[in-house]
Short mmCIF file of C-alpha atoms in Angstrom, two decimals:
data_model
loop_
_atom_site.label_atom_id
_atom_site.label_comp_id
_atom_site.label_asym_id
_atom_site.label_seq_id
_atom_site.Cartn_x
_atom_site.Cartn_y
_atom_site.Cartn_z
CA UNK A 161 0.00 0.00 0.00
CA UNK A 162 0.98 3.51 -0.20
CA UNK A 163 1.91 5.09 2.91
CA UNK A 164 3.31 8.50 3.79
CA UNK A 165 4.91 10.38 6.99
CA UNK A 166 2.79 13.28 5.79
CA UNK A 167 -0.11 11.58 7.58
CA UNK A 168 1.63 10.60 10.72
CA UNK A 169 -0.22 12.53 14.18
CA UNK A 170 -2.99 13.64 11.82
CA UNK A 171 -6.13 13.02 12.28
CA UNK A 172 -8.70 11.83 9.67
CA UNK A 173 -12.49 10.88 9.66
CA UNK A 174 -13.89 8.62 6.84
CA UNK A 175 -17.07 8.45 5.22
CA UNK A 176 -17.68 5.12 3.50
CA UNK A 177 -15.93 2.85 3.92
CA UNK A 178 -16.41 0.57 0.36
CA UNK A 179 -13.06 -0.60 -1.57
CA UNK A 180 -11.98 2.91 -1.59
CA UNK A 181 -12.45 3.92 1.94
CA UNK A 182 -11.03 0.75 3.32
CA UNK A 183 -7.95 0.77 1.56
CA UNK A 184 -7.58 4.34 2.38
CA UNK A 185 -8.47 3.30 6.45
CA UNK A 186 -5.50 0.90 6.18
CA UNK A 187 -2.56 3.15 4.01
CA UNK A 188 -3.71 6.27 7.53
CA UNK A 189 -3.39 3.72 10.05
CA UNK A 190 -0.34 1.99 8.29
CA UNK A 191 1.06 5.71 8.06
CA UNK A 192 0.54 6.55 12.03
CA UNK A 193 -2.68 8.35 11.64
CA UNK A 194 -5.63 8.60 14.04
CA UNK A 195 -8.76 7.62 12.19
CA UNK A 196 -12.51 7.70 12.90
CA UNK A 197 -14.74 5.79 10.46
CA UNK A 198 -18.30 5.37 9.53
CA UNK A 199 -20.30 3.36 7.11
CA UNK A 200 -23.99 2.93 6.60
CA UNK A 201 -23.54 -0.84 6.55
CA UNK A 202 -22.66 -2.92 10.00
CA UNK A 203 -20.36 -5.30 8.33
CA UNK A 204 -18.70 -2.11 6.95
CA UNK A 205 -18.15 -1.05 10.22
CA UNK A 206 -17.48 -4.36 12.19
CA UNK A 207 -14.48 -4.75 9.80
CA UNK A 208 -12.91 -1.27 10.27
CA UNK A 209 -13.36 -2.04 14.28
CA UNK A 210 -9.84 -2.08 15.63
CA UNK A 211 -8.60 0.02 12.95
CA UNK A 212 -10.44 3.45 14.06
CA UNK A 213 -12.86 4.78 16.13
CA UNK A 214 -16.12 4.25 15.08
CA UNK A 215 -18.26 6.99 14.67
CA UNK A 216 -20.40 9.03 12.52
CA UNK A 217 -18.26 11.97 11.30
CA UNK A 218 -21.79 14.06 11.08
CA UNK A 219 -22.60 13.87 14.74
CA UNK A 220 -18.85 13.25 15.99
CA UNK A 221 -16.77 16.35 17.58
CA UNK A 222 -14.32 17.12 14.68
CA UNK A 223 -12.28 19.25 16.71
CA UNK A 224 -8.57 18.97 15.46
CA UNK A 225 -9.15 16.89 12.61
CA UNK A 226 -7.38 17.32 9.17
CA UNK A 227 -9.46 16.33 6.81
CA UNK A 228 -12.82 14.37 6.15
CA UNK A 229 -12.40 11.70 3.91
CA UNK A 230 -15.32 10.84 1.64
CA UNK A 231 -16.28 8.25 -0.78
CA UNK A 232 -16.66 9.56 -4.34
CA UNK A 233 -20.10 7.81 -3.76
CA UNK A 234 -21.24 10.47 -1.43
CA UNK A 235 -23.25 13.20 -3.11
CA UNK A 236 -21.62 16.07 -1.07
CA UNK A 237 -23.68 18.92 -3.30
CA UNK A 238 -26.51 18.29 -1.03
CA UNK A 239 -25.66 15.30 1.86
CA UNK A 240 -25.51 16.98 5.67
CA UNK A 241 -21.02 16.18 5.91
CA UNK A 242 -20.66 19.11 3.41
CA UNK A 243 -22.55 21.57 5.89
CA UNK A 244 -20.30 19.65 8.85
CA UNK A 245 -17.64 20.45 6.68
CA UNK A 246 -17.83 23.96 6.67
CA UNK A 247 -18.70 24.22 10.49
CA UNK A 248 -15.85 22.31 11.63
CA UNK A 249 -13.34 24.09 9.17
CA UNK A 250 -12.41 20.56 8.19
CA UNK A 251 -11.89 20.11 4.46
CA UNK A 252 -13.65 17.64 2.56
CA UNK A 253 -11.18 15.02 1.21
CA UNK A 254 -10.99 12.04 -0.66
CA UNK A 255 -8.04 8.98 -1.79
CA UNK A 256 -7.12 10.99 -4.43
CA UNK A 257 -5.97 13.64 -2.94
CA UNK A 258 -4.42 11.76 0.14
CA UNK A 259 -2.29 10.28 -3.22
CA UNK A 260 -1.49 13.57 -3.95
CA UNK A 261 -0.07 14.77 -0.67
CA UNK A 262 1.68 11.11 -0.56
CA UNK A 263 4.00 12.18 -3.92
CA UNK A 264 6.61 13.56 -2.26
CA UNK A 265 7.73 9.94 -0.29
CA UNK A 266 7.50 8.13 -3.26
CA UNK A 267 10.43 6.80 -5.96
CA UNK A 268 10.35 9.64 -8.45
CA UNK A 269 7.46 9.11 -10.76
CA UNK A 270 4.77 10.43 -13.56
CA UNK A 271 0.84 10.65 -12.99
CA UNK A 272 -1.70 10.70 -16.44
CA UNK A 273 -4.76 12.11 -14.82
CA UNK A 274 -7.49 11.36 -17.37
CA UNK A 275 -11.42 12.25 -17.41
CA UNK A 276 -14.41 12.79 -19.54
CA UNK A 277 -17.78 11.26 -19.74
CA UNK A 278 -17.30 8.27 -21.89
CA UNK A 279 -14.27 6.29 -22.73
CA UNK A 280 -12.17 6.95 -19.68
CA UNK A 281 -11.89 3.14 -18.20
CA UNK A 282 -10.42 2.29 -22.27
CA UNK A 283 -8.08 4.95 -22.85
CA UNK A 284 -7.00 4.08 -19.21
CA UNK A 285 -6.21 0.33 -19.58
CA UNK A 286 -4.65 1.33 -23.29
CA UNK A 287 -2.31 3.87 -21.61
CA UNK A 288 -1.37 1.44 -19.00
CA UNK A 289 -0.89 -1.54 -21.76
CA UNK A 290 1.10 0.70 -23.95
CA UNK A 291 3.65 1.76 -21.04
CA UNK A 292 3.93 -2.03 -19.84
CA UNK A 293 4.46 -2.98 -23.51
CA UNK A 294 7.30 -0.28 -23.27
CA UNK A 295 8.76 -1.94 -20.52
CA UNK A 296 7.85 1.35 -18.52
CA UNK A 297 6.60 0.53 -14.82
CA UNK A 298 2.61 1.36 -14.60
CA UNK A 299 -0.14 0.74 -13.08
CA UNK A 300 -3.92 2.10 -12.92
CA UNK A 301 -5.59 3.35 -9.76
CA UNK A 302 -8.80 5.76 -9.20
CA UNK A 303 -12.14 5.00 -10.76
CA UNK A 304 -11.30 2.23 -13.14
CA UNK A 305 -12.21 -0.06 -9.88
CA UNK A 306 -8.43 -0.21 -7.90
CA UNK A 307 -8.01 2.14 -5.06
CA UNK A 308 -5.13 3.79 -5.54
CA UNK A 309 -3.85 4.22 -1.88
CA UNK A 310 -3.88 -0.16 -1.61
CA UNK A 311 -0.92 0.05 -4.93
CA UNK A 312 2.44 -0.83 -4.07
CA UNK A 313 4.32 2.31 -5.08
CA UNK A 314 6.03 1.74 -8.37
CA UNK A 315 9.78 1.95 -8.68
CA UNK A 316 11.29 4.99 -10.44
CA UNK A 317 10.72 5.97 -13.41
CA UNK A 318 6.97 4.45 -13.28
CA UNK A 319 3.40 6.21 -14.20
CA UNK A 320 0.56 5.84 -11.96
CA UNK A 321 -2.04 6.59 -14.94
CA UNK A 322 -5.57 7.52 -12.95
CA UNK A 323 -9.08 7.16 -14.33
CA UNK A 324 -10.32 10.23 -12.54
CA UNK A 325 -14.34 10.76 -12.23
CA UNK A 326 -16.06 14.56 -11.54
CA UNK A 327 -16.73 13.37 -8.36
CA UNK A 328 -13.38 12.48 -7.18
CA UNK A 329 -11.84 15.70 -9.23
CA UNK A 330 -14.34 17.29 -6.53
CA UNK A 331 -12.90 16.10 -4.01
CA UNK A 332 -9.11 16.78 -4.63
CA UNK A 333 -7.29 19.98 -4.41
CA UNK A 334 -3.59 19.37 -5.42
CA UNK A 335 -3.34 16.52 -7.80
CA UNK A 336 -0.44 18.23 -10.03
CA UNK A 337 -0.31 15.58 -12.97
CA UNK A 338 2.28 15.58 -15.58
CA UNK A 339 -0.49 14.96 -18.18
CA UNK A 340 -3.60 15.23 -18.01
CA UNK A 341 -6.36 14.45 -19.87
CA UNK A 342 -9.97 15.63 -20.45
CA UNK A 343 -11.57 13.31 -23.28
CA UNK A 344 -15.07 14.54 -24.25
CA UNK A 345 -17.91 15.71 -21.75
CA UNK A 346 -21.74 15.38 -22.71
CA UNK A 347 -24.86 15.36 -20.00
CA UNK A 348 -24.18 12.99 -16.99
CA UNK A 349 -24.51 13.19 -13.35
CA UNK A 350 -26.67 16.52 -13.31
CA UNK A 351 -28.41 15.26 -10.13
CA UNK A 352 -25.16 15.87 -9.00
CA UNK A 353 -24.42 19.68 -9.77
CA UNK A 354 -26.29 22.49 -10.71
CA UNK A 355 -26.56 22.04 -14.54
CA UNK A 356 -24.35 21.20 -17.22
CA UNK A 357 -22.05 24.06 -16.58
CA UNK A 358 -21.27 23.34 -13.40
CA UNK A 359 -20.53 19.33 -14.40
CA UNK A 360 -18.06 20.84 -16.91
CA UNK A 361 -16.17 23.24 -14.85
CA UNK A 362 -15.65 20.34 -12.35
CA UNK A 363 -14.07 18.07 -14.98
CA UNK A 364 -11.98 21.26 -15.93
CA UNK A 365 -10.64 21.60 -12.62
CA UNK A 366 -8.23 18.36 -13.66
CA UNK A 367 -6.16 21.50 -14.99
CA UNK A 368 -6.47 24.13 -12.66
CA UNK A 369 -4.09 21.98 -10.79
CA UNK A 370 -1.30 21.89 -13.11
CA UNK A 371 1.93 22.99 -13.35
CA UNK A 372 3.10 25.42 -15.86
CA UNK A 373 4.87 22.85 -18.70
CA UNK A 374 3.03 19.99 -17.80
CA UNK A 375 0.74 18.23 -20.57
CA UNK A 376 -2.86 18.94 -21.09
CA UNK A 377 -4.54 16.75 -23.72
CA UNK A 378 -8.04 16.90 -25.11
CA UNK A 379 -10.43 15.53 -27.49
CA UNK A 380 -11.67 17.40 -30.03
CA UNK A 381 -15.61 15.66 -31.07
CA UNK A 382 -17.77 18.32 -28.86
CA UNK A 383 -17.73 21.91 -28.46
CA UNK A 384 -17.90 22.07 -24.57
CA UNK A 385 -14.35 20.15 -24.60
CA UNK A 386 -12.98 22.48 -26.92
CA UNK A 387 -13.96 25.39 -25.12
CA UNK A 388 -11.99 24.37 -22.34
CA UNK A 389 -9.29 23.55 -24.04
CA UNK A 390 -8.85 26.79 -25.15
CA UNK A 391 -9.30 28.34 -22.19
CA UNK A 392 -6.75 26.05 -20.86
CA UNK A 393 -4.70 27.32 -23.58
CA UNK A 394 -4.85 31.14 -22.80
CA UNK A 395 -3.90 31.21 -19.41
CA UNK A 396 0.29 32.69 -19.26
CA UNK A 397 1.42 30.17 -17.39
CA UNK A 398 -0.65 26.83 -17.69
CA UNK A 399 0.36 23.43 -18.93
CA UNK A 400 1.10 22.63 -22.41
CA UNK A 401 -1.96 22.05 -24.47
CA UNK A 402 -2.90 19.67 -27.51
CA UNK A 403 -6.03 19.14 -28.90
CA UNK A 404 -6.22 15.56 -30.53
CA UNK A 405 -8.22 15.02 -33.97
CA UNK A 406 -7.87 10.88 -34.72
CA UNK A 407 -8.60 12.06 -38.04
CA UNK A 408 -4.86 11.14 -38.95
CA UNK A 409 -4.63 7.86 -37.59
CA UNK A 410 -3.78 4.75 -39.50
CA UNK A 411 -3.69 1.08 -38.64
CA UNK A 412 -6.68 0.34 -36.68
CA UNK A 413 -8.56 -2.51 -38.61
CA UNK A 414 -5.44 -4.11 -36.92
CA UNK A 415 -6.65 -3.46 -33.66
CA UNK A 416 -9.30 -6.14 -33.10
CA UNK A 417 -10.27 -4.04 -29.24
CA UNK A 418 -10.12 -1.06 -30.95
CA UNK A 419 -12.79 -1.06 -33.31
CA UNK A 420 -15.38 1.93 -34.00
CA UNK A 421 -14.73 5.28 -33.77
CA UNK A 422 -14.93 6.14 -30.66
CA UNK A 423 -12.03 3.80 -30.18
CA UNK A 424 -10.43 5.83 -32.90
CA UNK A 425 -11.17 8.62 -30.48
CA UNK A 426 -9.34 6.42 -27.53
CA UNK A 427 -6.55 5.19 -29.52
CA UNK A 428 -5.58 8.79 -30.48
CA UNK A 429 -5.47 10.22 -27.22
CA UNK A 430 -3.64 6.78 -25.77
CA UNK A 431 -0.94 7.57 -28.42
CA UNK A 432 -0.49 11.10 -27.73
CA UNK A 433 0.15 10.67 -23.74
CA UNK A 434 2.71 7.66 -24.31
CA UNK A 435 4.52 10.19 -26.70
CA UNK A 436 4.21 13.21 -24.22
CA UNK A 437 5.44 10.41 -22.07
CA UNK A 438 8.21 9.26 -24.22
CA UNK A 439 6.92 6.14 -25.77
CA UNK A 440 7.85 6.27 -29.89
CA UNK A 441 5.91 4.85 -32.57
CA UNK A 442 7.91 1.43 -32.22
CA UNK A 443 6.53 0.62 -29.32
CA UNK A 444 3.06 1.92 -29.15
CA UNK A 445 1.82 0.88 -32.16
CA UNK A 446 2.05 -3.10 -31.55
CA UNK A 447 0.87 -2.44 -27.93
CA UNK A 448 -2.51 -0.98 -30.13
CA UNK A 449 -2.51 -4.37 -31.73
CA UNK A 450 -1.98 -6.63 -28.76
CA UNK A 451 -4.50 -4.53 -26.29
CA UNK A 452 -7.59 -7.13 -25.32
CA UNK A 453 -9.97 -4.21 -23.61
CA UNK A 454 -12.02 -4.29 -20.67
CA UNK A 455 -14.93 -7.14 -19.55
CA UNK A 456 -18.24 -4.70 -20.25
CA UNK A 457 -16.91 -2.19 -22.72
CA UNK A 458 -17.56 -3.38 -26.01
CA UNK A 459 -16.11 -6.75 -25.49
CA UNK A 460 -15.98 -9.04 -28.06
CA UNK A 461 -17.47 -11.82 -25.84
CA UNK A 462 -18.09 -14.66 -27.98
CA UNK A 463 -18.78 -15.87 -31.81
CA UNK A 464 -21.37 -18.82 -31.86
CA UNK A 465 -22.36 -20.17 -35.30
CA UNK A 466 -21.15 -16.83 -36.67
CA UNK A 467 -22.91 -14.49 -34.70
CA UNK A 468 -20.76 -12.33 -32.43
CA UNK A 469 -21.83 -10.88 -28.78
CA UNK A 470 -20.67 -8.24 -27.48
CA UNK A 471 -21.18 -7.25 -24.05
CA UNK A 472 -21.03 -3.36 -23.67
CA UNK A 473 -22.65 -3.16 -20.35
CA UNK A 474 -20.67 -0.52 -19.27
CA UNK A 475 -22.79 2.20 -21.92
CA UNK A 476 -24.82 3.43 -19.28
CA UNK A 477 -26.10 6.77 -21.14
CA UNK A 478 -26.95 7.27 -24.53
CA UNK A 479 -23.40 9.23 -25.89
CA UNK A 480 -21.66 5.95 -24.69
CA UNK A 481 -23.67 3.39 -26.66
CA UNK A 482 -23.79 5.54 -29.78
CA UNK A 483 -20.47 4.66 -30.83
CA UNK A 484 -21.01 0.70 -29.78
CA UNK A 485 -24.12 1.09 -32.63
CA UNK A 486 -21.44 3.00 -34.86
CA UNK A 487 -19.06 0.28 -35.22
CA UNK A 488 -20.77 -2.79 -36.29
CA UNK A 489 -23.90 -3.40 -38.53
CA UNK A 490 -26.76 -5.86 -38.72
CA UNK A 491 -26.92 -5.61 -34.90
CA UNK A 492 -29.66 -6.89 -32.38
CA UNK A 493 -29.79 -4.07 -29.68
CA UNK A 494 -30.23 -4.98 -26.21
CA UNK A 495 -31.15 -1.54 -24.51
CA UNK A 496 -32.33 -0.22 -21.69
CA UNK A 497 -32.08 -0.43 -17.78
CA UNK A 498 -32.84 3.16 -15.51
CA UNK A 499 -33.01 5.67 -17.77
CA UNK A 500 -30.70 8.94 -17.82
CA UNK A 501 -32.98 11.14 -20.17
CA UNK A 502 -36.32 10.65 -21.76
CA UNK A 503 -34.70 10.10 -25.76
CA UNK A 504 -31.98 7.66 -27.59
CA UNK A 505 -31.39 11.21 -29.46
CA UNK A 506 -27.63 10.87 -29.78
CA UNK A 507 -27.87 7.10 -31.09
CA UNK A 508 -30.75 7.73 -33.79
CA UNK A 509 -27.77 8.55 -36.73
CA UNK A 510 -26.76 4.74 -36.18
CA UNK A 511 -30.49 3.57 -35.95
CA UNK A 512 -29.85 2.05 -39.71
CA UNK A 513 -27.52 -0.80 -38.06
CA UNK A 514 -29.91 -2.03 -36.26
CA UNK A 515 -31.64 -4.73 -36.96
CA UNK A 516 -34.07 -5.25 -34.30
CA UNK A 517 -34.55 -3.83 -31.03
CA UNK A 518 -35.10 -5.89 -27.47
CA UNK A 519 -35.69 -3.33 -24.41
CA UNK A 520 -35.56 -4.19 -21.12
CA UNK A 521 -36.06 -2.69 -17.87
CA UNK A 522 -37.58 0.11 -16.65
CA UNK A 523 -36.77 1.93 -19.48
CA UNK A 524 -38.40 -0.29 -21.71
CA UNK A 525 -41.95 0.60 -22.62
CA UNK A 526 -41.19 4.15 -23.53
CA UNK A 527 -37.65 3.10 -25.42
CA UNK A 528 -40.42 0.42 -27.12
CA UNK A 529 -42.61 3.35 -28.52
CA UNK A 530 -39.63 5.59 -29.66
CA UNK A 531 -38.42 2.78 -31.60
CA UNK A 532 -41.51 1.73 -33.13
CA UNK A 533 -41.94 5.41 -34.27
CA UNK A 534 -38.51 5.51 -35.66
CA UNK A 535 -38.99 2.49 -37.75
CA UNK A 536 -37.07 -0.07 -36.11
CA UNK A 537 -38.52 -3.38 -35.48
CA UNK A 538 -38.12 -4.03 -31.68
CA UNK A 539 -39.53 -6.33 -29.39
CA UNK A 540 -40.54 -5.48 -25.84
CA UNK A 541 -38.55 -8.47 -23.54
CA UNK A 542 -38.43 -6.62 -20.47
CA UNK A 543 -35.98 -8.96 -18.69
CA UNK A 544 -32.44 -9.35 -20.39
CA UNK A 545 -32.79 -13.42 -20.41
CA UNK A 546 -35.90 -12.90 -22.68
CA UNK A 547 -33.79 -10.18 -25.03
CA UNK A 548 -30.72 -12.86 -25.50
CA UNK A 549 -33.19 -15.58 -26.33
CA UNK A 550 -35.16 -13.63 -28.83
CA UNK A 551 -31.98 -11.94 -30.34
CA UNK A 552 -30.14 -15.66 -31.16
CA UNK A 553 -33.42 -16.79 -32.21
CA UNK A 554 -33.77 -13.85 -34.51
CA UNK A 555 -30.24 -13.47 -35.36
CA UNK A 556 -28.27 -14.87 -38.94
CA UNK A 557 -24.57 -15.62 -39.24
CA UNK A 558 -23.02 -12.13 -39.85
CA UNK A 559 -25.29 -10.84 -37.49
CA UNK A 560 -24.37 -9.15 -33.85
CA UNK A 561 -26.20 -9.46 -31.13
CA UNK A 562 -25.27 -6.27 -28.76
CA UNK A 563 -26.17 -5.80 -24.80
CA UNK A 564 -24.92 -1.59 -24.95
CA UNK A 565 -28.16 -0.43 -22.45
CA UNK A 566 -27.82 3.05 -23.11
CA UNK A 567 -29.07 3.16 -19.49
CA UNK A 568 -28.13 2.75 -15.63
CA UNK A 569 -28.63 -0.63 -14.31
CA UNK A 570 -29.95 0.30 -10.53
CA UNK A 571 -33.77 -0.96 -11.12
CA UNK A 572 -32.26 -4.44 -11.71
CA UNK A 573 -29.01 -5.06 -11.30
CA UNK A 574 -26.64 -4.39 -8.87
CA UNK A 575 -24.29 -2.49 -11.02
CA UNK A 576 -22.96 -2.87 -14.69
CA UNK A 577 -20.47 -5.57 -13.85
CA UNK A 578 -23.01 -7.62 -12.53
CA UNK A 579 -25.34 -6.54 -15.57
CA UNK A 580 -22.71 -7.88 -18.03
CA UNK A 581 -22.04 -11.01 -16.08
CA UNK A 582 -25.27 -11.50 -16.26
CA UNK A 583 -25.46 -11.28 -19.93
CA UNK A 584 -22.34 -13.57 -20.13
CA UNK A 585 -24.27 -16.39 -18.07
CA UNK A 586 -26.95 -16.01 -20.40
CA UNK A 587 -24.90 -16.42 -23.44
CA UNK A 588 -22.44 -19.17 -22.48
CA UNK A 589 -26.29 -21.36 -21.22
CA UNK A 590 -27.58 -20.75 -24.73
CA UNK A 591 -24.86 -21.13 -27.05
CA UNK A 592 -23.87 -24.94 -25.02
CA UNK A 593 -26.96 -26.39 -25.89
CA UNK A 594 -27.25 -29.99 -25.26
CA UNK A 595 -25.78 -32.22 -27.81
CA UNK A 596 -29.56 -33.01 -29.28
CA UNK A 597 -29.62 -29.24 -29.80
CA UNK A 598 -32.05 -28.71 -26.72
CA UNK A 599 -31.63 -24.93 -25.07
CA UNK A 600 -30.96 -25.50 -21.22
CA UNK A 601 -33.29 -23.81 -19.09
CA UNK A 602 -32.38 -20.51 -18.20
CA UNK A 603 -33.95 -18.23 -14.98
CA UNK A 604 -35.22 -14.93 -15.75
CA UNK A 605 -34.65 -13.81 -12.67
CA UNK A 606 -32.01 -10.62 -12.44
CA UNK A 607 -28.95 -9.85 -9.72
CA UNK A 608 -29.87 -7.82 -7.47
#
């Protein structure tokens, strides 16, 4: 784990205390902190028991302590711990920025900071494959799933590249990386903040932090992004800014995980931190090649009998899934899930690869309509077993067969990961039939 003397004889109260917040519970206490610690849940609690005090930081006398620690889960624009915040005079924190302040004890080092709305977990895992590929030391941390304060620090010369969310950006005040990224930004999270404004300047904030001569990279596909950019670009004595157009790129129908334009998109901005990073063309380009992806972002799950799944349970808005419908034709859509918005308005250009529609979820009876009214021929399935029997009945060799929800999965699933292993039960039952070509039975019945 990653421990620092800068948190020895401080004090520290945690809020959540999920992957994030216990691995940030342990690198304190591990580091010679004092710690107080709350969770909602009791087994949350029972575990961080002779770790820290136990108490609720919103009731608790905060009196001396340096920061409050929060899960990026916490919606501090309106729960009470922002108010306690600002009584107490203690600042609202999170693992992040506890990485941050850690910098200075570790083997020198790089950090790629990288956000946007859609594409971030990708362009992470493709940064982190190219540098590994390179032979340079790596590893990812942040919202990509692996708390970055449980890492063994890398030796020198390594890059900690961070999938960074609004939330967390919110949440840390001195993050200085040595590039960071910004890759597109459409309508998300607006429960969250006060419009869309407000959810952009908080993903710009990623370069408030920098250092003058440090790298700022951005995409260059929507006009808020751009704006930013050059604004980033203006200022006398910010980083150094490039605005990346994939445009120019060649080689990617080599690049089985890389296909669509979106992944274009990804590749491009991938390439241009390795080079700001000092990776050359030698070695990034067969890392491109040899680069698998992620389980739940258009993965190319399985080929039965010519048809190909892909599992793209990670879309869970409709400017994510838009490029999944871009890439590939002759597709059977699996969509929907808890919606984000009432319309599908920025995947209707791709509508003519579809060829039929299976909703599910709450979602579904109004996605059902739209489609019908935009010519598509859909089905209504309403649970995602029903869609992936329907779509390999319906389905033709050539054909795709596509779970990219366009929507949350909260009203039956647990998460996305558990939505896409879902889907991936489903598929592996019905594609090993039994040898007499009998479908196994299958239970409709979703994750919780």
């Amino acid at each position: 784990m990653i421990t620092s003397l800068a948190f020895s004889r401080k004090k520290y109260a945690l809020l959540g205390l999920a992957r994030s917040g216990m691995a940030t519970l342990d690198a304190l206490v591990e580091s010679g902190a004092h710690c107080m610690a709350w969770d909602n849940r009791e087994e949350a609690r029972a575990a961080a028991s002779g770790k820290a005090e136990i108490a609720d930081p919103q009731t608790a006398d905060l009196t001396g302590y340096d920061g409050i620690v929060v899960s990026p889960g916490v919606p501090i624009n309106k729960h009470p711990i922002a108010q306690k915040s600002k009584e107490s005079g203690v600042p609202l924190i999170g693992d992040i920025e506890l990485f941050a302040q850690a910098r200075a004890a570790l083997p020198w080092h790089r950090v790629v900071g990288l956000t946007g709305t859609n594409g971030k977990s990708t362009t992470v895992a493709l940064i982190h494959h190219i540098l590994r590929e390179a032979d340079v030391p790596s590893l990812m941390g942040g919202n990509i799933g692996l708390p970055i304060m449980s890492q063994e620090p890398l030796p020198e010369g390594g890059v900690y590249v961070l999938e960074l969310s609004s939330y967390q950006i919110d949440i840390t005040k001195t993050l200085d990386c040595d590039v960071a990224v910004l890759l597109n930004i459409t309508p998300d999270h607006l429960d969250r903040y006060n419009g869309f404004e407000d959810y952009a300047a908080a993903k710009a904030r990623l370069f408030d932090m920098q250092s003058p001569g440090h790298a700022a990279i951005f995409g260059n596909n929507d006009a808020t992004t751009r704006d930013i950019a050059a604004d980033v670009a203006a200022r006398a004595d910010g980083p150094k800014v490039a605005s990346i157009d994939a445009g120019a790129l060649t080689g990617q129908a080599d690049w089985p995980s890389l296909q669509g334009p979106h992944n274009a998109d990804n590749a491009a901005i991938a390439i241009a931190v390795v080079e700001a990073l000092g990776v050359t063309e030698e070695k990034w380009r067969p890392a491109l090649a040899s680069f698998t992806g992620l389980a739940h972002r258009m993965e190319r799950m399985a080929e039965h009998d010519g048809i190909l799944f892909i599992n793209d349970s990670k879309a869970t808005n409709p400017a994510s899934t838009a490029p999944a419908l871009a890439a590939y034709q002759n597709i059977h859509w699996i969509v929907g899930g808890l919606p984000k918005g009432e319309g599908l308005e920025e995947c209707e250009p791709h509508f003519g690869n579809i060829k039929h529609a299976y909703t599910i979820g709450e979602a579904g009876p109004a996605y059902t309509k739209l489609l019908h009214e935009k010519g598509v021929a859909v089905s209504a399935s309403e649970m995602l077993c029903t869609a992936v029997t329907q779509a390999l009945g319906n389905a033709a060799p050539g054909d795709v067969i596509m779970l990219s929800p366009a929507c949350a999965s909260f009203d039956q699933f647990r998460d996305f990961e558990a939505r896409g292993e879902h889907f991936r039960q489903i598929v592996n039952a019905l594609t090993h039939a039994d040898s007499d070509g009998a479908m196994p039975a299958i239970s409709n019945g979703e994750a919780a």
